mmCIF file of C-alpha atoms in Angstrom:
data_model
loop_
_atom_site.group_PDB
_atom_site.id
_atom_site.type_symbol
_atom_site.label_atom_id
_atom_site.label_comp_id
_atom_site.label_asym_id
_atom_site.label_seq_id
_atom_site.Cartn_x
_atom_site.Cartn_y
_atom_site.Cartn_z
ATOM 1 C CA UNK A 1 37.692 -23.529 -136.100
ATOM 2 C CA UNK A 2 41.042 -23.768 -137.287
ATOM 3 C CA UNK A 3 40.349 -21.465 -140.478
ATOM 4 C CA UNK A 4 39.220 -18.443 -138.124
ATOM 5 C CA UNK A 5 42.992 -18.390 -136.682
ATOM 6 C CA UNK A 6 45.020 -15.332 -137.583
ATOM 7 C CA UNK A 7 48.301 -16.602 -138.085
ATOM 8 C CA UNK A 8 50.116 -13.527 -137.761
ATOM 9 C CA UNK A 9 48.423 -12.994 -134.142
ATOM 10 C CA UNK A 10 50.202 -16.130 -133.233
ATOM 11 C CA UNK A 11 53.882 -15.616 -134.579
ATOM 12 C CA UNK A 12 53.629 -12.087 -133.022
ATOM 13 C CA UNK A 13 54.628 -8.892 -134.810
ATOM 14 C CA UNK A 14 57.772 -8.048 -136.238
ATOM 15 C CA UNK A 15 58.233 -4.383 -137.166
ATOM 16 C CA UNK A 16 60.749 -5.176 -139.616
ATOM 17 C CA UNK A 17 58.243 -6.212 -142.170
ATOM 18 C CA UNK A 18 57.806 -4.498 -145.583
ATOM 19 C CA UNK A 19 54.721 -2.208 -145.864
ATOM 20 C CA UNK A 20 51.635 -3.659 -147.280
ATOM 21 C CA UNK A 21 50.709 -1.946 -150.714
ATOM 22 C CA UNK A 22 47.278 -0.778 -151.392
ATOM 23 C CA UNK A 23 45.825 -3.984 -152.592
ATOM 24 C CA UNK A 24 47.046 -5.955 -150.077
ATOM 25 C CA UNK A 25 45.395 -3.827 -147.553
ATOM 26 C CA UNK A 26 42.269 -3.956 -149.494
ATOM 27 C CA UNK A 27 42.695 -7.842 -149.890
ATOM 28 C CA UNK A 28 43.374 -7.637 -145.518
ATOM 29 C CA UNK A 29 40.074 -5.728 -145.213
ATOM 30 C CA UNK A 30 38.279 -8.228 -147.533
ATOM 31 C CA UNK A 31 39.090 -11.327 -145.424
ATOM 32 C CA UNK A 32 38.798 -9.222 -142.212
ATOM 33 C CA UNK A 33 34.690 -8.651 -143.392
ATOM 34 C CA UNK A 34 34.391 -12.015 -144.333
ATOM 35 C CA UNK A 35 35.585 -13.490 -140.956
ATOM 36 C CA UNK A 36 33.819 -10.819 -138.853
ATOM 37 C CA UNK A 37 30.448 -12.191 -140.848
ATOM 38 C CA UNK A 38 31.591 -15.305 -140.131
ATOM 39 C CA UNK A 39 31.813 -14.847 -136.511
ATOM 40 C CA UNK A 40 29.001 -12.892 -136.075
ATOM 41 C CA UNK A 41 26.493 -15.784 -138.205
ATOM 42 C CA UNK A 42 27.691 -18.551 -134.987
ATOM 43 C CA UNK A 43 26.406 -15.632 -132.469
ATOM 44 C CA UNK A 44 23.570 -17.058 -130.079
ATOM 45 C CA UNK A 45 21.223 -14.984 -128.643
ATOM 46 C CA UNK A 46 22.264 -16.460 -125.219
ATOM 47 C CA UNK A 47 25.655 -15.254 -126.088
ATOM 48 C CA UNK A 48 24.476 -11.614 -127.683
ATOM 49 C CA UNK A 49 22.746 -11.168 -124.264
ATOM 50 C CA UNK A 50 25.299 -11.820 -122.358
ATOM 51 C CA UNK A 51 27.382 -9.157 -123.881
ATOM 52 C CA UNK A 52 24.677 -6.745 -123.423
ATOM 53 C CA UNK A 53 24.486 -7.332 -120.004
ATOM 54 C CA UNK A 54 28.406 -7.187 -119.324
ATOM 55 C CA UNK A 55 27.916 -3.619 -120.959
ATOM 56 C CA UNK A 56 25.314 -2.876 -118.489
ATOM 57 C CA UNK A 57 27.452 -3.914 -116.232
ATOM 58 C CA UNK A 58 29.970 -1.172 -117.038
ATOM 59 C CA UNK A 59 27.382 0.493 -116.879
ATOM 60 C CA UNK A 60 25.588 0.784 -113.405
ATOM 61 C CA UNK A 61 29.252 0.410 -112.214
ATOM 62 C CA UNK A 62 30.455 3.965 -113.741
ATOM 63 C CA UNK A 63 27.121 5.473 -112.344
ATOM 64 C CA UNK A 64 26.912 4.129 -108.892
ATOM 65 C CA UNK A 65 28.331 6.367 -106.866
ATOM 66 C CA UNK A 66 26.200 9.410 -108.637
ATOM 67 C CA UNK A 67 23.277 6.399 -108.313
ATOM 68 C CA UNK A 68 23.775 5.745 -104.399
ATOM 69 C CA UNK A 69 24.174 9.532 -104.003
ATOM 70 C CA UNK A 70 20.950 10.014 -105.201
ATOM 71 C CA UNK A 71 19.205 7.897 -103.202
ATOM 72 C CA UNK A 72 21.506 9.272 -100.051
ATOM 73 C CA UNK A 73 19.672 12.624 -100.655
ATOM 74 C CA UNK A 74 16.946 11.807 -100.944
ATOM 75 C CA UNK A 75 16.812 9.738 -97.992
ATOM 76 C CA UNK A 76 18.429 12.360 -95.678
ATOM 77 C CA UNK A 77 17.704 16.092 -95.465
ATOM 78 C CA UNK A 78 20.847 18.712 -96.165
ATOM 79 C CA UNK A 79 21.773 19.333 -93.053
ATOM 80 C CA UNK A 80 22.507 15.390 -92.091
ATOM 81 C CA UNK A 81 24.238 14.955 -95.636
ATOM 82 C CA UNK A 82 26.271 17.730 -94.706
ATOM 83 C CA UNK A 83 27.055 16.287 -90.997
ATOM 84 C CA UNK A 84 28.829 12.582 -92.750
ATOM 85 C CA UNK A 85 32.958 13.357 -92.682
ATOM 86 C CA UNK A 86 34.721 13.604 -95.504
ATOM 87 C CA UNK A 87 36.170 9.894 -97.075
ATOM 88 C CA UNK A 88 40.071 9.847 -95.790
ATOM 89 C CA UNK A 89 39.991 12.891 -93.478
ATOM 90 C CA UNK A 90 41.728 12.068 -90.029
ATOM 91 C CA UNK A 91 41.443 15.278 -88.023
ATOM 92 C CA UNK A 92 38.066 16.795 -86.083
ATOM 93 C CA UNK A 93 35.619 16.145 -84.245
ATOM 94 C CA UNK A 94 33.648 14.405 -87.170
ATOM 95 C CA UNK A 95 36.496 12.559 -89.161
ATOM 96 C CA UNK A 96 36.201 9.485 -91.356
ATOM 97 C CA UNK A 97 39.257 7.900 -90.176
ATOM 98 C CA UNK A 98 39.561 7.248 -85.996
ATOM 99 C CA UNK A 99 40.148 4.269 -83.562
ATOM 100 C CA UNK A 100 37.470 2.166 -81.225
ATOM 101 C CA UNK A 101 38.141 1.035 -78.364
ATOM 102 C CA UNK A 102 38.028 -2.733 -77.194
ATOM 103 C CA UNK A 103 39.607 -4.808 -74.527
ATOM 104 C CA UNK A 104 41.875 -7.726 -74.685
ATOM 105 C CA UNK A 105 42.911 -9.471 -71.219
ATOM 106 C CA UNK A 106 41.818 -6.695 -69.335
ATOM 107 C CA UNK A 107 43.608 -3.875 -71.166
ATOM 108 C CA UNK A 108 42.120 -1.197 -73.190
ATOM 109 C CA UNK A 109 43.269 -0.959 -76.569
ATOM 110 C CA UNK A 110 42.787 0.847 -80.013
ATOM 111 C CA UNK A 111 41.824 -0.116 -83.826
ATOM 112 C CA UNK A 112 41.497 1.798 -86.883
ATOM 113 C CA UNK A 113 38.298 1.984 -88.461
ATOM 114 C CA UNK A 114 36.402 4.654 -90.628
ATOM 115 C CA UNK A 115 33.084 5.807 -89.995
ATOM 116 C CA UNK A 116 31.665 4.657 -93.299
ATOM 117 C CA UNK A 117 32.677 1.050 -92.673
ATOM 118 C CA UNK A 118 31.162 1.202 -89.023
ATOM 119 C CA UNK A 119 28.120 2.674 -90.769
ATOM 120 C CA UNK A 120 27.636 -0.071 -93.440
ATOM 121 C CA UNK A 121 28.276 -2.652 -90.774
ATOM 122 C CA UNK A 122 24.606 -1.447 -89.353
ATOM 123 C CA UNK A 123 22.600 -1.761 -92.592
ATOM 124 C CA UNK A 124 21.131 -4.703 -93.374
ATOM 125 C CA UNK A 125 23.674 -5.977 -95.882
ATOM 126 C CA UNK A 126 26.339 -5.034 -93.409
ATOM 127 C CA UNK A 127 25.173 -7.125 -90.857
ATOM 128 C CA UNK A 128 24.620 -10.002 -92.725
ATOM 129 C CA UNK A 129 28.382 -10.206 -94.082
ATOM 130 C CA UNK A 130 29.434 -9.460 -90.724
ATOM 131 C CA UNK A 131 27.381 -11.834 -89.164
ATOM 132 C CA UNK A 132 29.024 -14.609 -91.502
ATOM 133 C CA UNK A 133 32.244 -13.439 -91.077
ATOM 134 C CA UNK A 134 31.503 -14.371 -87.918
ATOM 135 C CA UNK A 135 30.756 -17.611 -88.335
ATOM 136 C CA UNK A 136 33.646 -18.316 -90.389
ATOM 137 C CA UNK A 137 36.008 -17.094 -87.718
ATOM 138 C CA UNK A 138 34.254 -19.526 -85.613
ATOM 139 C CA UNK A 139 34.270 -22.584 -87.964
ATOM 140 C CA UNK A 140 38.097 -22.029 -88.689
ATOM 141 C CA UNK A 141 39.007 -21.646 -84.630
ATOM 142 C CA UNK A 142 39.336 -25.676 -83.377
ATOM 143 C CA UNK A 143 38.386 -24.700 -79.764
ATOM 144 C CA UNK A 144 35.647 -22.894 -80.798
ATOM 145 C CA UNK A 145 31.854 -24.003 -79.847
ATOM 146 C CA UNK A 146 30.386 -24.571 -83.510
ATOM 147 C CA UNK A 147 26.675 -25.330 -82.235
ATOM 148 C CA UNK A 148 25.478 -21.460 -83.488
ATOM 149 C CA UNK A 149 27.540 -22.318 -86.995
ATOM 150 C CA UNK A 150 25.128 -22.379 -90.232
ATOM 151 C CA UNK A 151 25.161 -26.614 -91.623
ATOM 152 C CA UNK A 152 26.187 -25.271 -95.505
ATOM 153 C CA UNK A 153 29.477 -23.337 -93.761
ATOM 154 C CA UNK A 154 30.078 -26.191 -91.407
ATOM 155 C CA UNK A 155 30.673 -28.355 -94.591
ATOM 156 C CA UNK A 156 33.098 -26.266 -95.698
ATOM 157 C CA UNK A 157 36.653 -27.458 -95.413
ATOM 158 C CA UNK A 158 39.510 -25.107 -95.152
ATOM 159 C CA UNK A 159 39.567 -23.918 -98.870
ATOM 160 C CA UNK A 160 36.136 -23.156 -99.057
ATOM 161 C CA UNK A 161 36.047 -21.194 -95.680
ATOM 162 C CA UNK A 162 38.616 -18.599 -97.232
ATOM 163 C CA UNK A 163 36.956 -18.503 -100.024
ATOM 164 C CA UNK A 164 34.173 -17.631 -98.411
ATOM 165 C CA UNK A 165 36.229 -15.122 -96.243
ATOM 166 C CA UNK A 166 37.511 -13.243 -99.538
ATOM 167 C CA UNK A 167 34.737 -13.500 -101.275
ATOM 168 C CA UNK A 168 32.478 -11.860 -98.153
ATOM 169 C CA UNK A 169 35.593 -9.310 -97.689
ATOM 170 C CA UNK A 170 35.171 -8.408 -101.033
ATOM 171 C CA UNK A 171 31.767 -7.231 -101.388
ATOM 172 C CA UNK A 172 32.194 -5.664 -97.631
ATOM 173 C CA UNK A 173 35.026 -3.375 -99.573
ATOM 174 C CA UNK A 174 33.151 -2.739 -102.403
ATOM 175 C CA UNK A 175 29.845 -1.284 -101.025
ATOM 176 C CA UNK A 176 32.048 0.511 -98.370
ATOM 177 C CA UNK A 177 33.936 1.726 -101.478
ATOM 178 C CA UNK A 178 30.626 2.757 -103.230
ATOM 179 C CA UNK A 179 29.529 4.715 -100.050
ATOM 180 C CA UNK A 180 32.973 6.878 -100.126
ATOM 181 C CA UNK A 181 32.607 7.420 -103.610
ATOM 182 C CA UNK A 182 28.948 8.529 -103.436
ATOM 183 C CA UNK A 183 30.022 11.194 -100.074
ATOM 184 C CA UNK A 184 33.334 12.156 -101.739
ATOM 185 C CA UNK A 185 31.522 13.201 -104.728
ATOM 186 C CA UNK A 186 29.208 14.876 -102.795
ATOM 187 C CA UNK A 187 31.588 16.981 -100.906
ATOM 188 C CA UNK A 188 33.793 17.613 -103.844
ATOM 189 C CA UNK A 189 30.325 19.023 -106.193
ATOM 190 C CA UNK A 190 29.410 21.653 -102.666
ATOM 191 C CA UNK A 191 33.300 22.634 -103.014
ATOM 192 C CA UNK A 192 33.482 23.088 -106.215
ATOM 193 C CA UNK A 193 30.036 25.238 -106.740
ATOM 194 C CA UNK A 194 31.595 27.264 -104.072
ATOM 195 C CA UNK A 195 34.232 28.319 -106.602
ATOM 196 C CA UNK A 196 33.218 32.461 -107.570
ATOM 197 C CA UNK A 197 33.091 31.612 -111.665
ATOM 198 C CA UNK A 198 32.564 27.719 -111.570
ATOM 199 C CA UNK A 199 29.304 25.340 -111.538
ATOM 200 C CA UNK A 200 29.100 21.721 -111.457
ATOM 201 C CA UNK A 201 26.106 19.244 -112.225
ATOM 202 C CA UNK A 202 25.639 15.586 -112.928
ATOM 203 C CA UNK A 203 24.193 15.011 -116.315
ATOM 204 C CA UNK A 204 20.530 13.813 -116.517
ATOM 205 C CA UNK A 205 17.462 13.210 -118.732
ATOM 206 C CA UNK A 206 14.274 14.667 -118.681
ATOM 207 C CA UNK A 207 13.231 12.439 -115.625
ATOM 208 C CA UNK A 208 16.040 13.574 -113.534
ATOM 209 C CA UNK A 209 17.770 10.230 -113.752
ATOM 210 C CA UNK A 210 21.732 10.072 -113.540
ATOM 211 C CA UNK A 211 23.104 9.364 -117.345
ATOM 212 C CA UNK A 212 25.660 6.237 -116.932
ATOM 213 C CA UNK A 213 28.310 7.822 -118.505
ATOM 214 C CA UNK A 214 31.999 7.351 -119.087
ATOM 215 C CA UNK A 215 31.712 11.016 -118.084
ATOM 216 C CA UNK A 216 28.859 11.862 -116.309
ATOM 217 C CA UNK A 217 29.899 15.121 -114.449
ATOM 218 C CA UNK A 218 29.617 18.273 -116.192
ATOM 219 C CA UNK A 219 31.731 21.463 -115.202
ATOM 220 C CA UNK A 220 31.843 25.090 -117.059
ATOM 221 C CA UNK A 221 32.743 28.624 -116.596
ATOM 222 C CA UNK A 222 30.114 30.519 -115.594
ATOM 223 C CA UNK A 223 31.120 33.553 -117.576
ATOM 224 C CA UNK A 224 31.674 31.429 -121.272
ATOM 225 C CA UNK A 225 28.701 28.561 -120.273
ATOM 226 C CA UNK A 226 28.182 27.686 -123.650
ATOM 227 C CA UNK A 227 32.051 27.238 -124.444
ATOM 228 C CA UNK A 228 33.875 26.764 -121.779
ATOM 229 C CA UNK A 229 32.846 23.518 -120.323
ATOM 230 C CA UNK A 230 34.350 20.143 -119.911
ATOM 231 C CA UNK A 231 32.975 16.846 -119.193
ATOM 232 C CA UNK A 232 34.625 14.503 -116.526
ATOM 233 C CA UNK A 233 34.588 10.764 -114.873
ATOM 234 C CA UNK A 234 33.526 10.500 -111.337
ATOM 235 C CA UNK A 235 37.655 9.408 -110.562
ATOM 236 C CA UNK A 236 38.884 12.923 -112.308
ATOM 237 C CA UNK A 237 36.119 15.058 -111.100
ATOM 238 C CA UNK A 238 37.676 13.877 -107.451
ATOM 239 C CA UNK A 239 41.052 14.752 -108.322
ATOM 240 C CA UNK A 240 40.590 18.745 -107.762
ATOM 241 C CA UNK A 241 41.702 20.348 -105.410
ATOM 242 C CA UNK A 242 38.861 23.231 -104.829
ATOM 243 C CA UNK A 243 40.299 24.993 -102.228
ATOM 244 C CA UNK A 244 43.667 25.481 -104.292
ATOM 245 C CA UNK A 245 41.629 26.480 -107.288
ATOM 246 C CA UNK A 246 39.715 29.593 -105.361
ATOM 247 C CA UNK A 247 43.121 30.889 -103.437
ATOM 248 C CA UNK A 248 43.720 31.030 -107.327
ATOM 249 C CA UNK A 249 40.572 33.341 -108.390
ATOM 250 C CA UNK A 250 38.567 30.245 -108.363
ATOM 251 C CA UNK A 251 38.093 30.291 -112.052
ATOM 252 C CA UNK A 252 37.403 26.992 -113.917
ATOM 253 C CA UNK A 253 41.069 27.941 -115.481
ATOM 254 C CA UNK A 254 42.049 27.700 -111.872
ATOM 255 C CA UNK A 255 40.111 24.519 -110.921
ATOM 256 C CA UNK A 256 41.687 22.072 -114.243
ATOM 257 C CA UNK A 257 45.356 23.512 -113.224
ATOM 258 C CA UNK A 258 45.046 22.405 -109.775
ATOM 259 C CA UNK A 259 44.159 18.412 -110.183
ATOM 260 C CA UNK A 260 45.953 16.613 -107.548
ATOM 261 C CA UNK A 261 48.417 13.654 -108.477
ATOM 262 C CA UNK A 262 50.133 11.989 -105.843
ATOM 263 C CA UNK A 263 53.238 9.509 -105.808
ATOM 264 C CA UNK A 264 54.971 7.553 -103.330
ATOM 265 C CA UNK A 265 57.720 9.182 -101.860
ATOM 266 C CA UNK A 266 59.527 5.985 -101.098
ATOM 267 C CA UNK A 267 59.272 6.691 -97.295
ATOM 268 C CA UNK A 268 55.947 5.168 -96.609
ATOM 269 C CA UNK A 269 54.294 8.955 -97.493
ATOM 270 C CA UNK A 270 53.148 10.865 -100.600
ATOM 271 C CA UNK A 271 54.404 13.752 -102.426
ATOM 272 C CA UNK A 272 52.626 15.594 -104.639
ATOM 273 C CA UNK A 273 53.694 14.930 -108.277
ATOM 274 C CA UNK A 274 54.102 18.198 -111.067
ATOM 275 C CA UNK A 275 51.104 18.936 -113.086
ATOM 276 C CA UNK A 276 51.345 18.436 -116.650
ATOM 277 C CA UNK A 277 50.855 21.490 -118.444
ATOM 278 C CA UNK A 278 53.431 21.323 -121.256
ATOM 279 C CA UNK A 279 55.006 18.757 -123.593
ATOM 280 C CA UNK A 280 58.329 19.124 -122.312
ATOM 281 C CA UNK A 281 56.503 17.502 -118.788
ATOM 282 C CA UNK A 282 54.370 14.906 -120.842
ATOM 283 C CA UNK A 283 57.965 13.772 -122.479
ATOM 284 C CA UNK A 284 60.283 13.527 -119.143
ATOM 285 C CA UNK A 285 56.831 11.648 -117.371
ATOM 286 C CA UNK A 286 56.506 9.312 -120.342
ATOM 287 C CA UNK A 287 60.068 8.621 -119.854
ATOM 288 C CA UNK A 288 59.485 8.053 -116.501
ATOM 289 C CA UNK A 289 56.759 5.711 -116.955
ATOM 290 C CA UNK A 290 58.845 4.018 -119.305
ATOM 291 C CA UNK A 291 62.035 3.540 -117.638
ATOM 292 C CA UNK A 292 60.093 2.060 -114.691
ATOM 293 C CA UNK A 293 57.574 -0.557 -116.656
ATOM 294 C CA UNK A 294 60.834 -1.323 -118.195
ATOM 295 C CA UNK A 295 63.466 -2.261 -115.715
ATOM 296 C CA UNK A 296 60.131 -3.313 -113.096
ATOM 297 C CA UNK A 297 57.437 -4.736 -114.477
ATOM 298 C CA UNK A 298 59.379 -6.376 -117.645
ATOM 299 C CA UNK A 299 62.889 -6.893 -116.505
ATOM 300 C CA UNK A 300 61.300 -9.155 -113.889
ATOM 301 C CA UNK A 301 61.288 -12.635 -114.229
ATOM 302 C CA UNK A 302 58.680 -13.449 -111.763
ATOM 303 C CA UNK A 303 56.386 -10.113 -112.508
ATOM 304 C CA UNK A 304 55.593 -9.641 -108.960
ATOM 305 C CA UNK A 305 55.229 -6.327 -109.480
ATOM 306 C CA UNK A 306 52.915 -6.531 -112.591
ATOM 307 C CA UNK A 307 50.848 -9.139 -110.670
ATOM 308 C CA UNK A 308 50.324 -6.601 -108.226
ATOM 309 C CA UNK A 309 49.079 -4.017 -110.783
ATOM 310 C CA UNK A 310 46.668 -6.094 -111.690
ATOM 311 C CA UNK A 311 45.525 -7.392 -108.674
ATOM 312 C CA UNK A 312 45.656 -4.107 -106.955
ATOM 313 C CA UNK A 313 44.862 -1.518 -110.012
ATOM 314 C CA UNK A 314 43.245 -2.992 -112.991
ATOM 315 C CA UNK A 315 41.101 -5.482 -111.144
ATOM 316 C CA UNK A 316 40.705 -4.097 -107.778
ATOM 317 C CA UNK A 317 37.437 -1.567 -107.017
ATOM 318 C CA UNK A 318 37.612 1.936 -108.333
ATOM 319 C CA UNK A 319 39.380 0.818 -111.448
ATOM 320 C CA UNK A 320 36.995 1.803 -114.682
ATOM 321 C CA UNK A 321 38.532 5.336 -114.402
ATOM 322 C CA UNK A 322 42.338 3.645 -115.639
ATOM 323 C CA UNK A 323 41.661 0.674 -117.965
ATOM 324 C CA UNK A 324 39.514 4.131 -119.678
ATOM 325 C CA UNK A 325 42.245 6.409 -119.377
ATOM 326 C CA UNK A 326 44.366 3.384 -120.349
ATOM 327 C CA UNK A 327 42.514 2.907 -123.970
ATOM 328 C CA UNK A 328 42.535 6.302 -124.049
ATOM 329 C CA UNK A 329 46.035 6.789 -123.943
ATOM 330 C CA UNK A 330 47.115 3.521 -126.806
ATOM 331 C CA UNK A 331 44.412 5.375 -129.087
ATOM 332 C CA UNK A 332 47.127 7.930 -128.438
ATOM 333 C CA UNK A 333 50.599 5.807 -128.854
ATOM 334 C CA UNK A 334 48.695 3.882 -131.834
ATOM 335 C CA UNK A 335 47.714 7.377 -133.819
ATOM 336 C CA UNK A 336 51.991 8.160 -132.935
ATOM 337 C CA UNK A 337 53.490 5.114 -133.667
ATOM 338 C CA UNK A 338 51.342 4.496 -137.135
ATOM 339 C CA UNK A 339 52.803 7.685 -138.481
ATOM 340 C CA UNK A 340 55.025 6.306 -141.258
ATOM 341 C CA UNK A 341 58.290 7.971 -140.179
ATOM 342 C CA UNK A 342 58.127 6.999 -136.814
ATOM 343 C CA UNK A 343 57.497 3.490 -138.066
ATOM 344 C CA UNK A 344 60.943 3.690 -139.900
ATOM 345 C CA UNK A 345 62.730 5.105 -136.817
ATOM 346 C CA UNK A 346 61.502 2.527 -135.092
ATOM 347 C CA UNK A 347 62.899 -0.159 -137.594
ATOM 348 C CA UNK A 348 65.877 1.469 -137.182
ATOM 349 C CA UNK A 349 66.610 1.632 -133.650
ATOM 350 C CA UNK A 350 65.372 -1.520 -133.364
ATOM 351 C CA UNK A 351 67.876 -2.822 -136.013
ATOM 352 C CA UNK A 352 71.201 -0.958 -133.936
ATOM 353 C CA UNK A 353 69.564 -2.680 -130.541
ATOM 354 C CA UNK A 354 70.206 -5.812 -132.228
ATOM 355 C CA UNK A 355 73.320 -5.145 -133.453
ATOM 356 C CA UNK A 356 74.818 -3.755 -130.332
#
């Protein structure tokens, strides 16, 4: 197996190395072909099945909100679906976010909750999760009567109890996020389709099944349906501000200009970010991103922010869009950095920095 190791991958990339000749590149390509053939010959049917399962799992996750929405619309009437609150809303008589009353020490108190969390708690799966979380709470409380706690939970040590609690809470959060994504998608489809010159639909096959793709929603200009259309991921589609597009004429171009981007305003709230509509704005935003990454993620020896980024944004729920967009951004950056003139300039820049 040692023969499969690529020394360059071990020692790292050095931008000051001389450029490869055509014959050298052909030789490397031939070597890598042999390596790929060697690797492929070692793949067992079980390993190949595992890869196929991973591919299918990603498709299931990408199409999850649309699939769940299909079940919701087949189970409930349009009037009932319309009565569900808009995810994230906190005003009016039917908000998603509200407070429920409870009593502690004989005093009335309120705690924050959401409609979709409370609704999930009432489903069969939700009831099981809430029941087991309650059992874990009793098992961890030394003063509680543990007669009702199942033996398999009582047998767990503190580490095992915390692990199970974390798993159940993650499952609950994933389920609630799926409901919120599905209903948020429905509300957004309704809002976009209410515009004067825009239509949006999920892509489906001949049997009406939603395509499990990275960009499963088609949006188009009703006056030029064959030439002015774009495919969007669910996350990207949800960023549109249909109300603002309506104020701007209800056109497809107006909708595309309303992509909602929010940033932390540094005071515990959020502020709108300027949409990127020009190359100059793009350059400014890229420089801001680079400054943050260098000064915050890379300069911190403990890499705390970087670790939180991986945990909350990359490994968290609804991170598919981010990962997909990062891959597209990487292709764009690689294309620029592979330009010979850019590589030469980078070598000069690195030499200047090292000499400084």
